[in-house]
Amino acid sequence: MSDWISVCAADELPQGSQHVFALDDISVIIINLNGDYYAIEDCCTHDGGTLSDGEIDGEEIICPRHFASFSIKTGEVITPPAYEAIHTFPLRMHEKMIQIRDDRFDS
Ligand code: FES
């Protein structure tokens, strides 16, 4: 199983804000949604749009290219033209740090 990776201190990420984090060859967005933190891949499954450039609307993030929307909590598609979910990463708090685990290659 992959190791936990420290991303940033929780107090650097106030409610409603996001933090983009480079994870090897991809980017991950950490989002503070009403005090809960979520980690999603920063890449729209429709055609590679940068989701961190899009808007957050409630619990959804909207791709700026063709306006597909995804659940921040689950990664599921809410609005087409995307039809595949975005990857969500396990996240935990450890000594006031936000940590994620890259589980893309876990078996
Ligand atoms: S690239 Fe995101 S909706 Fe098309």
PDB file of N, CA and C and ligand atoms in Angstrom:
ATOM      1  N   MET A   1       0.850  -1.183   0.000  1.00  0.00           N
ATOM      2  CA  MET A   1       0.000   0.000   0.000  1.00  0.00           C
ATOM      3  C   MET A   1       0.890   1.239   0.000  1.00  0.00           C
ATOM      4  N   SER A   2       0.474   2.282  -0.689  1.00  0.00           N
ATOM      5  CA  SER A   2       1.274   3.500  -0.797  1.00  0.00           C
ATOM      6  C   SER A   2       1.322   4.248   0.539  1.00  0.00           C
ATOM      7  N   ASP A   3       2.341   5.100   0.686  1.00  0.00           N
ATOM      8  CA  ASP A   3       2.530   5.875   1.919  1.00  0.00           C
ATOM      9  C   ASP A   3       1.689   7.148   1.898  1.00  0.00           C
ATOM     10  N   TRP A   4       1.465   7.689   3.083  1.00  0.00           N
ATOM     11  CA  TRP A   4       0.807   8.987   3.198  1.00  0.00           C
ATOM     12  C   TRP A   4       1.807  10.086   2.852  1.00  0.00           C
ATOM     13  N   ILE A   5       1.333  11.102   2.143  1.00  0.00           N
ATOM     14  CA  ILE A   5       2.167  12.206   1.687  1.00  0.00           C
ATOM     15  C   ILE A   5       1.604  13.499   2.275  1.00  0.00           C
ATOM     16  N   SER A   6       2.446  14.274   2.959  1.00  0.00           N
ATOM     17  CA  SER A   6       1.988  15.559   3.505  1.00  0.00           C
ATOM     18  C   SER A   6       1.848  16.576   2.386  1.00  0.00           C
ATOM     19  N   VAL A   7       0.718  17.283   2.382  1.00  0.00           N
ATOM     20  CA  VAL A   7       0.430  18.249   1.322  1.00  0.00           C
ATOM     21  C   VAL A   7       0.600  19.676   1.837  1.00  0.00           C
ATOM     22  N   CYS A   8      -0.109  20.025   2.896  1.00  0.00           N
ATOM     23  CA  CYS A   8      -0.020  21.369   3.469  1.00  0.00           C
ATOM     24  C   CYS A   8      -0.664  21.337   4.842  1.00  0.00           C
ATOM     25  N   ALA A   9      -0.427  22.403   5.600  1.00  0.00           N
ATOM     26  CA  ALA A   9      -1.067  22.521   6.909  1.00  0.00           C
ATOM     27  C   ALA A   9      -2.538  22.844   6.707  1.00  0.00           C
ATOM     28  N   ALA A  10      -3.371  22.247   7.518  1.00  0.00           N
ATOM     29  CA  ALA A  10      -4.816  22.459   7.374  1.00  0.00           C
ATOM     30  C   ALA A  10      -5.175  23.928   7.518  1.00  0.00           C
ATOM     31  N   ASP A  11      -4.471  24.663   8.371  1.00  0.00           N
ATOM     32  CA  ASP A  11      -4.842  26.067   8.560  1.00  0.00           C
ATOM     33  C   ASP A  11      -4.401  26.963   7.399  1.00  0.00           C
ATOM     34  N   GLU A  12      -3.712  26.400   6.412  1.00  0.00           N
ATOM     35  CA  GLU A  12      -3.393  27.162   5.197  1.00  0.00           C
ATOM     36  C   GLU A  12      -4.528  27.088   4.184  1.00  0.00           C
ATOM     37  N   LEU A  13      -5.557  26.322   4.508  1.00  0.00           N
ATOM     38  CA  LEU A  13      -6.626  26.065   3.544  1.00  0.00           C
ATOM     39  C   LEU A  13      -7.978  26.402   4.183  1.00  0.00           C
ATOM     40  N   PRO A  14      -8.340  27.683   4.192  1.00  0.00           N
ATOM     41  CA  PRO A  14      -9.615  28.058   4.809  1.00  0.00           C
ATOM     42  C   PRO A  14     -10.818  27.510   4.031  1.00  0.00           C
ATOM     43  N   GLN A  15     -11.979  27.564   4.668  1.00  0.00           N
ATOM     44  CA  GLN A  15     -13.200  27.039   4.039  1.00  0.00           C
ATOM     45  C   GLN A  15     -13.414  27.652   2.661  1.00  0.00           C
ATOM     46  N   GLY A  16     -13.742  26.809   1.708  1.00  0.00           N
ATOM     47  CA  GLY A  16     -14.036  27.260   0.358  1.00  0.00           C
ATOM     48  C   GLY A  16     -12.808  27.416  -0.521  1.00  0.00           C
ATOM     49  N   SER A  17     -11.633  27.171   0.036  1.00  0.00           N
ATOM     50  CA  SER A  17     -10.422  27.369  -0.759  1.00  0.00           C
ATOM     51  C   SER A  17      -9.896  26.038  -1.287  1.00  0.00           C
ATOM     52  N   GLN A  18      -8.953  26.131  -2.195  1.00  0.00           N
ATOM     53  CA  GLN A  18      -8.346  24.929  -2.757  1.00  0.00           C
ATOM     54  C   GLN A  18      -6.837  25.120  -2.872  1.00  0.00           C
ATOM     55  N   HIS A  19      -6.160  23.986  -2.948  1.00  0.00           N
ATOM     56  CA  HIS A  19      -4.698  23.973  -3.037  1.00  0.00           C
ATOM     57  C   HIS A  19      -4.339  22.918  -4.081  1.00  0.00           C
ATOM     58  N   VAL A  20      -3.536  23.321  -5.068  1.00  0.00           N
ATOM     59  CA  VAL A  20      -3.136  22.380  -6.115  1.00  0.00           C
ATOM     60  C   VAL A  20      -1.762  21.821  -5.765  1.00  0.00           C
ATOM     61  N   PHE A  21      -1.642  20.523  -5.902  1.00  0.00           N
ATOM     62  CA  PHE A  21      -0.472  19.790  -5.419  1.00  0.00           C
ATOM     63  C   PHE A  21       0.027  18.877  -6.533  1.00  0.00           C
ATOM     64  N   ALA A  22       1.320  18.947  -6.831  1.00  0.00           N
ATOM     65  CA  ALA A  22       1.893  18.071  -7.864  1.00  0.00           C
ATOM     66  C   ALA A  22       2.193  16.707  -7.257  1.00  0.00           C
ATOM     67  N   LEU A  23       1.659  15.686  -7.886  1.00  0.00           N
ATOM     68  CA  LEU A  23       1.867  14.311  -7.419  1.00  0.00           C
ATOM     69  C   LEU A  23       2.412  13.516  -8.599  1.00  0.00           C
ATOM     70  N   ASP A  24       3.728  13.370  -8.627  1.00  0.00           N
ATOM     71  CA  ASP A  24       4.387  12.728  -9.769  1.00  0.00           C
ATOM     72  C   ASP A  24       3.957  13.415 -11.066  1.00  0.00           C
ATOM     73  N   ASP A  25       3.280  12.683 -11.938  1.00  0.00           N
ATOM     74  CA  ASP A  25       2.948  13.213 -13.256  1.00  0.00           C
ATOM     75  C   ASP A  25       1.571  13.861 -13.331  1.00  0.00           C
ATOM     76  N   ILE A  26       0.892  13.993 -12.215  1.00  0.00           N
ATOM     77  CA  ILE A  26      -0.452  14.584 -12.235  1.00  0.00           C
ATOM     78  C   ILE A  26      -0.548  15.707 -11.204  1.00  0.00           C
ATOM     79  N   SER A  27      -1.652  16.442 -11.249  1.00  0.00           N
ATOM     80  CA  SER A  27      -1.960  17.425 -10.213  1.00  0.00           C
ATOM     81  C   SER A  27      -3.191  16.968  -9.452  1.00  0.00           C
ATOM     82  N   VAL A  28      -3.187  17.294  -8.177  1.00  0.00           N
ATOM     83  CA  VAL A  28      -4.301  16.947  -7.297  1.00  0.00           C
ATOM     84  C   VAL A  28      -4.788  18.248  -6.662  1.00  0.00           C
ATOM     85  N   ILE A  29      -6.101  18.396  -6.562  1.00  0.00           N
ATOM     86  CA  ILE A  29      -6.670  19.558  -5.876  1.00  0.00           C
ATOM     87  C   ILE A  29      -7.153  19.115  -4.506  1.00  0.00           C
ATOM     88  N   ILE A  30      -6.716  19.834  -3.487  1.00  0.00           N
ATOM     89  CA  ILE A  30      -7.252  19.639  -2.144  1.00  0.00           C
ATOM     90  C   ILE A  30      -8.264  20.761  -1.932  1.00  0.00           C
ATOM     91  N   ILE A  31      -9.469  20.406  -1.561  1.00  0.00           N
ATOM     92  CA  ILE A  31     -10.548  21.386  -1.408  1.00  0.00           C
ATOM     93  C   ILE A  31     -11.100  21.314   0.011  1.00  0.00           C
ATOM     94  N   ASN A  32     -11.245  22.488   0.619  1.00  0.00           N
ATOM     95  CA  ASN A  32     -11.916  22.584   1.916  1.00  0.00           C
ATOM     96  C   ASN A  32     -13.376  22.925   1.645  1.00  0.00           C
ATOM     97  N   LEU A  33     -14.225  21.934   1.869  1.00  0.00           N
ATOM     98  CA  LEU A  33     -15.653  22.080   1.610  1.00  0.00           C
ATOM     99  C   LEU A  33     -16.360  22.080   2.965  1.00  0.00           C
ATOM    100  N   ASN A  34     -16.692  23.265   3.432  1.00  0.00           N
ATOM    101  CA  ASN A  34     -17.410  23.411   4.712  1.00  0.00           C
ATOM    102  C   ASN A  34     -16.682  22.723   5.868  1.00  0.00           C
ATOM    103  N   GLY A  35     -15.352  22.812   5.853  1.00  0.00           N
ATOM    104  CA  GLY A  35     -14.573  22.265   6.958  1.00  0.00           C
ATOM    105  C   GLY A  35     -14.122  20.832   6.761  1.00  0.00           C
ATOM    106  N   ASP A  36     -14.622  20.173   5.725  1.00  0.00           N
ATOM    107  CA  ASP A  36     -14.142  18.832   5.389  1.00  0.00           C
ATOM    108  C   ASP A  36     -13.234  18.937   4.164  1.00  0.00           C
ATOM    109  N   TYR A  37     -12.221  18.090   4.120  1.00  0.00           N
ATOM    110  CA  TYR A  37     -11.221  18.179   3.054  1.00  0.00           C
ATOM    111  C   TYR A  37     -11.367  17.003   2.091  1.00  0.00           C
ATOM    112  N   TYR A  38     -11.182  17.309   0.807  1.00  0.00           N
ATOM    113  CA  TYR A  38     -11.286  16.286  -0.237  1.00  0.00           C
ATOM    114  C   TYR A  38     -10.125  16.464  -1.208  1.00  0.00           C
ATOM    115  N   ALA A  39      -9.695  15.359  -1.795  1.00  0.00           N
ATOM    116  CA  ALA A  39      -8.593  15.389  -2.764  1.00  0.00           C
ATOM    117  C   ALA A  39      -9.071  14.727  -4.048  1.00  0.00           C
ATOM    118  N   ILE A  40      -8.998  15.485  -5.147  1.00  0.00           N
ATOM    119  CA  ILE A  40      -9.438  14.960  -6.452  1.00  0.00           C
ATOM    120  C   ILE A  40      -8.377  15.260  -7.496  1.00  0.00           C
ATOM    121  N   GLU A  41      -8.351  14.432  -8.527  1.00  0.00           N
ATOM    122  CA  GLU A  41      -7.406  14.686  -9.612  1.00  0.00           C
ATOM    123  C   GLU A  41      -7.823  15.947 -10.359  1.00  0.00           C
ATOM    124  N   ASP A  42      -6.815  16.751 -10.731  1.00  0.00           N
ATOM    125  CA  ASP A  42      -7.070  18.057 -11.361  1.00  0.00           C
ATOM    126  C   ASP A  42      -7.140  17.906 -12.878  1.00  0.00           C
ATOM    127  N   CYS A  43      -7.945  16.973 -13.349  1.00  0.00           N
ATOM    128  CA  CYS A  43      -7.993  16.711 -14.782  1.00  0.00           C
ATOM    129  C   CYS A  43      -9.371  16.174 -15.150  1.00  0.00           C
ATOM    130  N   CYS A  44     -10.072  16.910 -15.978  1.00  0.00           N
ATOM    131  CA  CYS A  44     -11.408  16.503 -16.405  1.00  0.00           C
ATOM    132  C   CYS A  44     -11.314  15.249 -17.269  1.00  0.00           C
ATOM    133  N   THR A  45     -12.202  14.298 -17.030  1.00  0.00           N
ATOM    134  CA  THR A  45     -12.179  13.051 -17.797  1.00  0.00           C
ATOM    135  C   THR A  45     -12.786  13.222 -19.187  1.00  0.00           C
ATOM    136  N   HIS A  46     -13.367  14.373 -19.467  1.00  0.00           N
ATOM    137  CA  HIS A  46     -13.911  14.575 -20.813  1.00  0.00           C
ATOM    138  C   HIS A  46     -12.794  14.811 -21.813  1.00  0.00           C
ATOM    139  N   ASP A  47     -11.981  15.853 -21.564  1.00  0.00           N
ATOM    140  CA  ASP A  47     -10.913  16.151 -22.518  1.00  0.00           C
ATOM    141  C   ASP A  47      -9.743  16.854 -21.838  1.00  0.00           C
ATOM    142  N   GLY A  48      -9.502  16.506 -20.581  1.00  0.00           N
ATOM    143  CA  GLY A  48      -8.297  16.969 -19.903  1.00  0.00           C
ATOM    144  C   GLY A  48      -8.322  18.389 -19.386  1.00  0.00           C
ATOM    145  N   GLY A  49      -9.488  18.999 -19.266  1.00  0.00           N
ATOM    146  CA  GLY A  49      -9.561  20.360 -18.715  1.00  0.00           C
ATOM    147  C   GLY A  49      -8.992  20.427 -17.301  1.00  0.00           C
ATOM    148  N   THR A  50      -8.454  21.595 -16.952  1.00  0.00           N
ATOM    149  CA  THR A  50      -7.871  21.794 -15.623  1.00  0.00           C
ATOM    150  C   THR A  50      -8.977  22.213 -14.666  1.00  0.00           C
ATOM    151  N   LEU A  51      -9.397  21.288 -13.827  1.00  0.00           N
ATOM    152  CA  LEU A  51     -10.554  21.558 -12.974  1.00  0.00           C
ATOM    153  C   LEU A  51     -10.295  22.672 -11.969  1.00  0.00           C
ATOM    154  N   SER A  52      -9.041  22.831 -11.550  1.00  0.00           N
ATOM    155  CA  SER A  52      -8.753  23.889 -10.574  1.00  0.00           C
ATOM    156  C   SER A  52      -8.951  25.279 -11.165  1.00  0.00           C
ATOM    157  N   ASP A  53      -9.067  25.379 -12.489  1.00  0.00           N
ATOM    158  CA  ASP A  53      -9.395  26.664 -13.117  1.00  0.00           C
ATOM    159  C   ASP A  53     -10.905  26.870 -13.207  1.00  0.00           C
ATOM    160  N   GLY A  54     -11.672  25.864 -12.815  1.00  0.00           N
ATOM    161  CA  GLY A  54     -13.129  25.955 -12.887  1.00  0.00           C
ATOM    162  C   GLY A  54     -13.712  26.516 -11.605  1.00  0.00           C
ATOM    163  N   GLU A  55     -15.033  26.517 -11.562  1.00  0.00           N
ATOM    164  CA  GLU A  55     -15.730  27.056 -10.391  1.00  0.00           C
ATOM    165  C   GLU A  55     -16.177  25.931  -9.481  1.00  0.00           C
ATOM    166  N   ILE A  56     -16.246  26.252  -8.195  1.00  0.00           N
ATOM    167  CA  ILE A  56     -16.858  25.349  -7.220  1.00  0.00           C
ATOM    168  C   ILE A  56     -18.264  25.874  -6.953  1.00  0.00           C
ATOM    169  N   ASP A  57     -19.248  24.987  -7.108  1.00  0.00           N
ATOM    170  CA  ASP A  57     -20.644  25.357  -6.894  1.00  0.00           C
ATOM    171  C   ASP A  57     -21.227  24.343  -5.917  1.00  0.00           C
ATOM    172  N   GLY A  58     -21.357  24.741  -4.681  1.00  0.00           N
ATOM    173  CA  GLY A  58     -21.815  23.803  -3.653  1.00  0.00           C
ATOM    174  C   GLY A  58     -20.809  22.681  -3.508  1.00  0.00           C
ATOM    175  N   GLU A  59     -21.273  21.444  -3.742  1.00  0.00           N
ATOM    176  CA  GLU A  59     -20.387  20.280  -3.618  1.00  0.00           C
ATOM    177  C   GLU A  59     -19.872  19.825  -4.974  1.00  0.00           C
ATOM    178  N   GLU A  60     -20.011  20.686  -5.993  1.00  0.00           N
ATOM    179  CA  GLU A  60     -19.590  20.326  -7.351  1.00  0.00           C
ATOM    180  C   GLU A  60     -18.431  21.206  -7.802  1.00  0.00           C
ATOM    181  N   ILE A  61     -17.605  20.625  -8.669  1.00  0.00           N
ATOM    182  CA  ILE A  61     -16.595  21.428  -9.354  1.00  0.00           C
ATOM    183  C   ILE A  61     -16.908  21.350 -10.848  1.00  0.00           C
ATOM    184  N   ILE A  62     -16.826  22.510 -11.507  1.00  0.00           N
ATOM    185  CA  ILE A  62     -17.268  22.622 -12.893  1.00  0.00           C
ATOM    186  C   ILE A  62     -16.052  22.855 -13.783  1.00  0.00           C
ATOM    187  N   CYS A  63     -15.910  21.994 -14.790  1.00  0.00           N
ATOM    188  CA  CYS A  63     -14.782  22.139 -15.718  1.00  0.00           C
ATOM    189  C   CYS A  63     -14.949  23.429 -16.520  1.00  0.00           C
ATOM    190  N   PRO A  64     -13.882  24.217 -16.659  1.00  0.00           N
ATOM    191  CA  PRO A  64     -14.011  25.485 -17.375  1.00  0.00           C
ATOM    192  C   PRO A  64     -14.101  25.323 -18.893  1.00  0.00           C
ATOM    193  N   ARG A  65     -13.817  24.135 -19.412  1.00  0.00           N
ATOM    194  CA  ARG A  65     -13.781  23.987 -20.876  1.00  0.00           C
ATOM    195  C   ARG A  65     -15.169  23.745 -21.473  1.00  0.00           C
ATOM    196  N   HIS A  66     -15.856  22.689 -21.045  1.00  0.00           N
ATOM    197  CA  HIS A  66     -17.179  22.403 -21.631  1.00  0.00           C
ATOM    198  C   HIS A  66     -18.224  22.191 -20.543  1.00  0.00           C
ATOM    199  N   PHE A  67     -17.846  22.563 -19.317  1.00  0.00           N
ATOM    200  CA  PHE A  67     -18.781  22.679 -18.196  1.00  0.00           C
ATOM    201  C   PHE A  67     -19.343  21.359 -17.672  1.00  0.00           C
ATOM    202  N   ALA A  68     -18.624  20.279 -17.854  1.00  0.00           N
ATOM    203  CA  ALA A  68     -18.979  19.067 -17.109  1.00  0.00           C
ATOM    204  C   ALA A  68     -18.811  19.377 -15.624  1.00  0.00           C
ATOM    205  N   SER A  69     -19.615  18.739 -14.799  1.00  0.00           N
ATOM    206  CA  SER A  69     -19.422  18.945 -13.362  1.00  0.00           C
ATOM    207  C   SER A  69     -19.298  17.598 -12.662  1.00  0.00           C
ATOM    208  N   PHE A  70     -18.559  17.632 -11.560  1.00  0.00           N
ATOM    209  CA  PHE A  70     -18.223  16.427 -10.802  1.00  0.00           C
ATOM    210  C   PHE A  70     -18.489  16.673  -9.323  1.00  0.00           C
ATOM    211  N   SER A  71     -18.830  15.614  -8.636  1.00  0.00           N
ATOM    212  CA  SER A  71     -18.956  15.687  -7.183  1.00  0.00           C
ATOM    213  C   SER A  71     -17.564  15.792  -6.570  1.00  0.00           C
ATOM    214  N   ILE A  72     -17.358  16.787  -5.741  1.00  0.00           N
ATOM    215  CA  ILE A  72     -16.069  16.923  -5.045  1.00  0.00           C
ATOM    216  C   ILE A  72     -15.895  15.777  -4.051  1.00  0.00           C
ATOM    217  N   LYS A  73     -16.994  15.292  -3.488  1.00  0.00           N
ATOM    218  CA  LYS A  73     -16.910  14.256  -2.463  1.00  0.00           C
ATOM    219  C   LYS A  73     -16.605  12.878  -3.043  1.00  0.00           C
ATOM    220  N   THR A  74     -17.197  12.576  -4.200  1.00  0.00           N
ATOM    221  CA  THR A  74     -17.070  11.214  -4.730  1.00  0.00           C
ATOM    222  C   THR A  74     -16.360  11.130  -6.069  1.00  0.00           C
ATOM    223  N   GLY A  75     -16.216  12.255  -6.754  1.00  0.00           N
ATOM    224  CA  GLY A  75     -15.620  12.264  -8.094  1.00  0.00           C
ATOM    225  C   GLY A  75     -16.595  11.914  -9.199  1.00  0.00           C
ATOM    226  N   GLU A  76     -17.808  11.533  -8.859  1.00  0.00           N
ATOM    227  CA  GLU A  76     -18.780  11.115  -9.876  1.00  0.00           C
ATOM    228  C   GLU A  76     -19.202  12.275 -10.765  1.00  0.00           C
ATOM    229  N   VAL A  77     -19.507  11.918 -12.020  1.00  0.00           N
ATOM    230  CA  VAL A  77     -20.013  12.917 -12.957  1.00  0.00           C
ATOM    231  C   VAL A  77     -21.423  13.315 -12.542  1.00  0.00           C
ATOM    232  N   ILE A  78     -21.667  14.614 -12.551  1.00  0.00           N
ATOM    233  CA  ILE A  78     -23.023  15.111 -12.294  1.00  0.00           C
ATOM    234  C   ILE A  78     -23.627  15.637 -13.591  1.00  0.00           C
ATOM    235  N   THR A  79     -22.798  16.334 -14.376  1.00  0.00           N
ATOM    236  CA  THR A  79     -23.287  16.926 -15.625  1.00  0.00           C
ATOM    237  C   THR A  79     -22.363  16.537 -16.763  1.00  0.00           C
ATOM    238  N   PRO A  80     -22.892  16.003 -17.892  1.00  0.00           N
ATOM    239  CA  PRO A  80     -22.067  15.717 -19.055  1.00  0.00           C
ATOM    240  C   PRO A  80     -21.495  17.022 -19.637  1.00  0.00           C
ATOM    241  N   PRO A  81     -20.534  16.989 -20.560  1.00  0.00           N
ATOM    242  CA  PRO A  81     -20.228  15.885 -21.451  1.00  0.00           C
ATOM    243  C   PRO A  81     -19.261  14.840 -20.913  1.00  0.00           C
ATOM    244  N   ALA A  82     -18.704  14.985 -19.728  1.00  0.00           N
ATOM    245  CA  ALA A  82     -17.895  13.896 -19.181  1.00  0.00           C
ATOM    246  C   ALA A  82     -18.828  12.749 -18.796  1.00  0.00           C
ATOM    247  N   TYR A  83     -18.317  11.529 -18.839  1.00  0.00           N
ATOM    248  CA  TYR A  83     -19.119  10.400 -18.382  1.00  0.00           C
ATOM    249  C   TYR A  83     -18.346   9.484 -17.451  1.00  0.00           C
ATOM    250  N   GLU A  84     -17.023   9.726 -17.296  1.00  0.00           N
ATOM    251  CA  GLU A  84     -16.217   8.939 -16.355  1.00  0.00           C
ATOM    252  C   GLU A  84     -15.899   9.786 -15.130  1.00  0.00           C
ATOM    253  N   ALA A  85     -15.939   9.162 -13.970  1.00  0.00           N
ATOM    254  CA  ALA A  85     -15.618   9.859 -12.721  1.00  0.00           C
ATOM    255  C   ALA A  85     -14.149  10.302 -12.703  1.00  0.00           C
ATOM    256  N   ILE A  86     -13.866  11.346 -11.958  1.00  0.00           N
ATOM    257  CA  ILE A  86     -12.477  11.713 -11.702  1.00  0.00           C
ATOM    258  C   ILE A  86     -11.995  10.935 -10.473  1.00  0.00           C
ATOM    259  N   HIS A  87     -10.681  10.761 -10.397  1.00  0.00           N
ATOM    260  CA  HIS A  87     -10.132   9.982  -9.282  1.00  0.00           C
ATOM    261  C   HIS A  87     -10.161  10.820  -7.999  1.00  0.00           C
ATOM    262  N   THR A  88     -10.569  10.189  -6.937  1.00  0.00           N
ATOM    263  CA  THR A  88     -10.486  10.815  -5.614  1.00  0.00           C
ATOM    264  C   THR A  88      -9.430  10.067  -4.814  1.00  0.00           C
ATOM    265  N   PHE A  89      -8.732  10.788  -3.963  1.00  0.00           N
ATOM    266  CA  PHE A  89      -7.623  10.202  -3.211  1.00  0.00           C
ATOM    267  C   PHE A  89      -7.991  10.110  -1.735  1.00  0.00           C
ATOM    268  N   PRO A  90      -7.534   9.044  -1.048  1.00  0.00           N
ATOM    269  CA  PRO A  90      -7.707   8.978   0.401  1.00  0.00           C
ATOM    270  C   PRO A  90      -6.991  10.168   1.049  1.00  0.00           C
ATOM    271  N   LEU A  91      -7.632  10.747   2.043  1.00  0.00           N
ATOM    272  CA  LEU A  91      -7.082  11.937   2.710  1.00  0.00           C
ATOM    273  C   LEU A  91      -7.250  11.763   4.211  1.00  0.00           C
ATOM    274  N   ARG A  92      -6.273  12.230   4.946  1.00  0.00           N
ATOM    275  CA  ARG A  92      -6.387  12.213   6.407  1.00  0.00           C
ATOM    276  C   ARG A  92      -5.694  13.443   6.977  1.00  0.00           C
ATOM    277  N   MET A  93      -6.015  13.729   8.251  1.00  0.00           N
ATOM    278  CA  MET A  93      -5.310  14.773   8.985  1.00  0.00           C
ATOM    279  C   MET A  93      -4.304  14.074   9.884  1.00  0.00           C
ATOM    280  N   HIS A  94      -3.077  14.578   9.877  1.00  0.00           N
ATOM    281  CA  HIS A  94      -2.053  13.998  10.743  1.00  0.00           C
ATOM    282  C   HIS A  94      -1.231  15.147  11.317  1.00  0.00           C
ATOM    283  N   GLU A  95      -1.320  15.343  12.644  1.00  0.00           N
ATOM    284  CA  GLU A  95      -0.612  16.439  13.321  1.00  0.00           C
ATOM    285  C   GLU A  95      -0.844  17.768  12.599  1.00  0.00           C
ATOM    286  N   LYS A  96      -2.105  18.041  12.296  1.00  0.00           N
ATOM    287  CA  LYS A  96      -2.570  19.291  11.667  1.00  0.00           C
ATOM    288  C   LYS A  96      -2.122  19.449  10.218  1.00  0.00           C
ATOM    289  N   MET A  97      -1.563  18.389   9.663  1.00  0.00           N
ATOM    290  CA  MET A  97      -1.210  18.404   8.240  1.00  0.00           C
ATOM    291  C   MET A  97      -2.240  17.595   7.461  1.00  0.00           C
ATOM    292  N   ILE A  98      -2.539  18.077   6.262  1.00  0.00           N
ATOM    293  CA  ILE A  98      -3.373  17.307   5.352  1.00  0.00           C
ATOM    294  C   ILE A  98      -2.458  16.337   4.610  1.00  0.00           C
ATOM    295  N   GLN A  99      -2.831  15.086   4.643  1.00  0.00           N
ATOM    296  CA  GLN A  99      -2.051  14.069   3.942  1.00  0.00           C
ATOM    297  C   GLN A  99      -2.954  13.310   2.981  1.00  0.00           C
ATOM    298  N   ILE A 100      -2.385  12.943   1.848  1.00  0.00           N
ATOM    299  CA  ILE A 100      -3.123  12.098   0.911  1.00  0.00           C
ATOM    300  C   ILE A 100      -2.276  10.858   0.607  1.00  0.00           C
ATOM    301  N   ARG A 101      -2.953   9.887   0.056  1.00  0.00           N
ATOM    302  CA  ARG A 101      -2.268   8.654  -0.336  1.00  0.00           C
ATOM    303  C   ARG A 101      -2.553   8.415  -1.825  1.00  0.00           C
ATOM    304  N   ASP A 102      -1.496   8.134  -2.563  1.00  0.00           N
ATOM    305  CA  ASP A 102      -1.652   7.875  -3.989  1.00  0.00           C
ATOM    306  C   ASP A 102      -1.996   6.402  -4.164  1.00  0.00           C
ATOM    307  N   ASP A 103      -3.278   6.137  -4.262  1.00  0.00           N
ATOM    308  CA  ASP A 103      -3.741   4.746  -4.331  1.00  0.00           C
ATOM    309  C   ASP A 103      -4.001   4.308  -5.777  1.00  0.00           C
ATOM    310  N   ARG A 104      -3.536   5.087  -6.751  1.00  0.00           N
ATOM    311  CA  ARG A 104      -3.837   4.752  -8.145  1.00  0.00           C
ATOM    312  C   ARG A 104      -3.288   3.400  -8.550  1.00  0.00           C
ATOM    313  N   PHE A 105      -2.177   3.000  -7.912  1.00  0.00           N
ATOM    314  CA  PHE A 105      -1.537   1.764  -8.354  1.00  0.00           C
ATOM    315  C   PHE A 105      -1.598   0.673  -7.298  1.00  0.00           C
ATOM    316  N   ASP A 106      -2.362   0.919  -6.228  1.00  0.00           N
ATOM    317  CA  ASP A 106      -2.529  -0.118  -5.203  1.00  0.00           C
ATOM    318  C   ASP A 106      -3.334  -1.265  -5.793  1.00  0.00           C
ATOM    319  N   SER A 107      -2.985  -2.452  -5.385  1.00  0.00           N
ATOM    320  CA  SER A 107      -3.749  -3.605  -5.898  1.00  0.00           C
ATOM    321  C   SER A 107      -4.840  -3.989  -4.914  1.00  0.00           C
TER     322      SER A 107
HETATM  323  S1  FES B   1     -12.603  19.072 -20.890  1.00  0.00           S
HETATM  324 FE1  FES B   1     -13.902  19.206 -19.191  1.00  0.00          FE
HETATM  325  S2  FES B   1     -15.904  19.281 -19.993  1.00  0.00           S
HETATM  326 FE2  FES B   1     -14.617  19.070 -21.728  1.00  0.00          FE
END
